[in-house]
C-alpha positions as a printed Julia matrix, in Angstrom:
298×3 Matrix{Float64}:
 26.0   -42.1   -38.54
 24.83  -45.61  -39.43
 22.24  -47.15  -37.07
 24.49  -50.15  -36.35
 27.43  -47.95  -35.36
 25.18  -45.75  -33.22
 23.84  -48.83  -31.46
 27.36  -49.9   -30.57
 28.38  -46.48  -29.27
 25.33  -45.64  -27.14
 25.97  -48.14  -24.29
 29.5   -46.81  -23.85
 28.37  -43.19  -23.91
 25.55  -43.76  -21.43
 27.73  -45.7   -19.0
 29.78  -42.57  -18.36
 32.75  -44.48  -16.95
 35.52  -44.76  -19.49
 35.51  -41.34  -21.12
 38.35  -41.8   -23.57
 40.27  -44.54  -25.26
 43.78  -45.07  -23.87
 46.14  -42.38  -25.09
 49.9   -42.51  -25.16
 52.32  -39.69  -24.48
 54.99  -39.81  -27.21
 58.14  -37.82  -26.49
 61.65  -38.16  -27.87
 62.99  -41.64  -27.11
 59.44  -42.97  -26.54
 58.49  -42.7   -30.21
 59.61  -46.23  -31.01
 58.3   -47.81  -27.81
 55.01  -49.77  -27.89
 52.05  -48.72  -25.73
 50.76  -50.86  -22.89
 47.82  -53.1   -23.73
 44.7   -52.61  -21.6
 43.18  -55.89  -20.4
 40.7   -54.38  -17.93
 39.81  -50.69  -17.96
 40.54  -48.46  -14.96
 37.53  -47.58  -12.82
 36.54  -45.71   -9.67
 35.19  -47.35   -6.52
 32.85  -45.5    -4.19
 29.73  -43.36   -4.25
 30.21  -39.73   -5.37
 28.63  -38.08   -2.32
 30.02  -35.35   -0.09
 31.88  -36.89    2.83
 32.67  -40.11    0.95
 36.06  -41.16   -0.42
 36.58  -42.33   -3.99
 39.3   -44.79   -4.95
 40.77  -45.08   -8.44
 41.72  -48.57   -9.59
 44.34  -48.64  -12.33
 42.9   -51.65  -14.15
 44.88  -54.5   -15.72
 47.56  -54.04  -18.35
 50.12  -55.99  -20.34
 52.86  -55.78  -19.26
 52.04  -55.07  -15.62
 52.7   -51.38  -14.83
 55.69  -50.45  -12.72
 53.92  -47.24  -11.68
 50.53  -45.57  -11.92
 49.92  -41.83  -11.61
 46.58  -40.21  -10.78
 45.17  -36.74  -11.39
 41.69  -35.87  -10.12
 39.57  -33.43  -12.12
 36.64  -31.16  -11.28
 34.62  -30.08  -14.32
 37.56  -31.1   -16.48
 40.19  -29.11  -14.58
 42.9   -30.6   -12.35
 42.27  -30.29   -8.6
 45.43  -28.85   -7.11
 47.44  -31.34   -5.09
 45.08  -34.27   -5.67
 47.4   -36.83   -7.24
 46.79  -39.89   -5.08
 44.57  -42.84   -5.9
 42.1   -41.77   -3.19
 40.02  -38.59   -3.2
 37.73  -37.3    -0.45
 34.78  -35.38   -1.88
 34.63  -31.77   -0.68
 31.81  -29.24   -0.35
 32.87  -27.42   -3.52
 32.59  -30.66   -5.49
 28.84  -31.02   -4.98
 27.03  -30.45   -8.26
 30.28  -30.6   -10.24
 31.52  -33.4   -12.49
 34.44  -35.41  -11.15
 36.88  -37.55  -13.09
 40.37  -38.98  -12.73
 43.22  -39.43  -15.18
 45.08  -42.69  -14.7
 48.52  -42.92  -16.32
 50.37  -46.23  -16.25
 54.08  -46.77  -16.89
 56.16  -49.84  -17.73
 59.81  -50.23  -18.79
 60.37  -50.02  -22.56
 56.75  -48.94  -23.12
 55.09  -45.6   -23.68
 53.11  -44.13  -20.78
 49.39  -44.68  -21.35
 46.61  -42.45  -19.97
 42.91  -43.15  -19.49
 40.34  -40.63  -18.22
 37.63  -42.17  -16.03
 34.43  -40.24  -15.31
 32.7   -40.35  -11.94
 29.68  -38.14  -12.62
 28.28  -35.26  -10.58
 29.07  -35.26   -6.89
 25.94  -35.38   -4.71
 24.98  -34.04   -1.3
 25.52  -36.25    1.74
 21.89  -37.4     1.62
 19.01  -36.87   -0.82
 16.39  -34.2    -0.18
 13.86  -35.54    2.32
 12.04  -32.32    3.02
 11.77  -28.95    1.23
 11.09  -25.84    3.31
  9.93  -22.54    1.84
 10.96  -19.4     3.68
 10.83  -15.66    3.09
 13.18  -12.84    4.09
 12.03   -9.63    5.75
 13.71   -6.58    7.22
 12.95   -4.8    10.5
 14.42   -1.32   10.8
 15.98    1.14    8.38
 18.51   -0.46    6.03
 20.25    1.53    3.33
 22.32   -1.44    2.11
 23.32   -5.01    2.81
 19.93   -6.7     2.43
 20.75   -8.4    -0.87
 24.06   -9.63    0.56
 22.15  -11.01    3.56
 19.72  -12.87    1.31
 22.52  -14.26   -0.82
 24.69  -15.46    2.05
 21.72  -16.95    3.91
 20.77  -19.02    0.85
 24.4   -20.07    0.39
 24.38  -21.23    4.0
 21.23  -23.27    3.44
 22.59  -24.79    0.2
 26.01  -25.68    1.58
 26.63  -29.44    1.87
 28.04  -28.86    5.37
 24.81  -27.28    6.61
 21.3   -28.54    7.36
 21.11  -29.68    3.74
 23.27  -32.56    5.01
 20.27  -33.65    7.09
 18.13  -33.81    3.97
 16.47  -30.41    4.39
 16.39  -28.15    1.32
 15.5   -24.48    1.76
 13.76  -22.47   -0.96
 13.31  -18.72   -0.69
  9.92  -17.34   -1.74
  8.73  -13.76   -2.1
  6.37  -13.92    0.88
  5.02  -16.39    3.41
  6.61  -19.8     3.65
  7.04  -22.06    6.65
  9.19  -19.49    8.45
 10.41  -15.94    8.03
 14.1   -15.09    8.2
 14.57  -11.56    9.54
 17.51   -9.19    9.53
 16.63   -6.8    12.33
 18.1    -3.62   13.76
 19.52   -4.54   17.16
 17.22   -2.32   19.23
 14.16   -3.82   17.52
 14.94   -7.49   18.22
 13.11   -7.37   21.61
  9.97   -6.24   19.77
  9.51   -9.85   18.67
  9.38  -11.01   22.3
 10.38   -9.75   25.73
 12.52  -12.88   25.92
 14.78  -11.59   23.13
 17.8    -9.37   23.71
 18.97   -6.33   21.76
 22.46   -7.87   21.87
 21.8   -11.33   20.44
 19.89  -13.01   17.63
 16.68  -14.85   18.5
 14.03  -17.33   17.36
 10.39  -16.65   18.18
  7.88  -19.15   16.83
  8.13  -19.1    13.03
 10.42  -16.05   13.09
 14.16  -16.6    12.76
 15.71  -13.25   13.7
 19.31  -12.26   12.96
 20.58   -9.27   14.93
 22.14   -6.78   12.49
 24.93   -5.84   14.91
 25.96   -9.46   15.34
 25.71   -9.96   11.55
 28.01   -7.01   10.98
 30.55   -7.47   13.74
 30.09  -11.0    15.16
 30.74  -11.23   18.92
 33.8   -10.69   21.15
 34.15  -14.42   21.87
 33.95  -15.31   18.18
 36.34  -12.54   17.16
 38.92  -13.92   19.61
 38.84  -17.21   17.72
 40.48  -18.19   14.4
 37.43  -17.86   12.14
 36.24  -14.68   10.45
 32.94  -12.85   10.21
 31.76  -14.75    7.15
 32.0   -17.99    9.15
 30.09  -16.31   11.99
 27.29  -15.43    9.58
 27.06  -19.06    8.48
 27.0   -20.1    12.12
 24.3   -17.71   13.3
 21.97  -18.59   10.39
 22.51  -22.31   11.02
 22.05  -21.86   14.8
 18.82  -19.88   14.73
 17.37  -21.99   11.91
 18.32  -25.05   13.94
 16.04  -23.76   16.7
 13.21  -23.5    14.19
 13.94  -27.09   13.12
 13.42  -28.11   16.75
 16.93  -28.26   18.17
 17.74  -26.85   21.59
 21.1   -25.62   22.83
 24.02  -28.05   22.95
 27.21  -28.2    25.0
 30.82  -28.98   24.12
 31.21  -32.77   23.75
 34.92  -32.68   24.63
 37.91  -30.37   24.63
 39.28  -29.85   21.12
 36.18  -31.22   19.37
 34.24  -29.09   16.89
 31.57  -27.14   18.73
 28.01  -28.17   17.84
 26.36  -25.45   15.79
 23.59  -25.45   18.42
 26.11  -24.48   21.09
 26.02  -20.78   22.0
 29.33  -20.11   20.3
 28.7   -16.36   20.26
 29.37  -16.53   24.01
 32.23  -19.07   23.93
 32.96  -22.72   23.25
 34.09  -24.15   26.63
 37.17  -25.78   25.09
 35.62  -26.83   21.78
 36.76  -25.43   18.44
 34.64  -22.73   16.82
 32.56  -24.28   14.07
 29.89  -22.72   11.82
 28.31  -25.98   10.63
 26.2   -28.75   12.2
 28.31  -31.64   13.43
 27.72  -35.16   12.13
 26.01  -35.96   15.43
 23.55  -33.11   14.85
 22.95  -34.09   11.24
 22.35  -37.71   12.22
 20.24  -37.02   15.3
 16.9   -38.79   15.36
 13.64  -37.07   14.65
 13.41  -33.7    16.35
  9.96  -32.55   17.43
  9.0   -28.99   16.52
  8.85  -26.74   19.53
  5.72  -24.87   20.52
  5.51  -21.69   18.47
  5.21  -19.61   21.66
  8.69  -20.63   22.83
 11.64  -18.29   22.41
 15.26  -19.25   21.76
 17.96  -16.66   22.38
 21.37  -17.03   20.74
């Protein structure tokens, strides 16, 4: 490619906004119809972060379009049902490339389509703190440990979790700032007399998940609409929240999502079961670390 041509193309490629020249759909009677002329390219307003809403702007055309259609894409594939000009970024979008196809229509003209790139969707906030942790087992386990490790890390990485407060969690082989335990139920009290064989617990730098609760959740939770996978997200978020310095919370109002720091294993007092920190918890001011001698029971 000639240097002059490359110099003209690079700014457009690096901008990452207009990904393709206008294309026209030619079918049957449309073959003889002229395309619309683009005066100002379509674009997307908004910041591509989880929890934000993007808005596609159709641009300016001659003649003025009688209709504009929108199709939102994730990694190049249509997102089912997302055909409006607004799109709210979801957890599954984080780390994926978003784009939108804008198709404009005008009488006696061929429909014209432009694909507009948005870029990779980001977490709610940037990483402000990285925490290393390790995983250990207490008791005899013939299986399930790898699943525990995998789901715990998924919980920590999820945009709805403590990552939304700017905390990134990185698993290491040993040591770290805290240890995440999966413990046989009868051995949980061995961490502290303040712990119960029935519930999970946090003792100093030890975040302890009770294997029975991990396997079967709790009666109160099982009477609710969410399943055991959601319970596992909740209990990891709850006990880790204690390590982060959060105490127990209460229901803010009937019908509201329960704070993840509420003891949802025992009930929600009119709130809705919820495995993730609420916005109020994510946006809470600085939380002081508790004394390592203190014990928090689920």
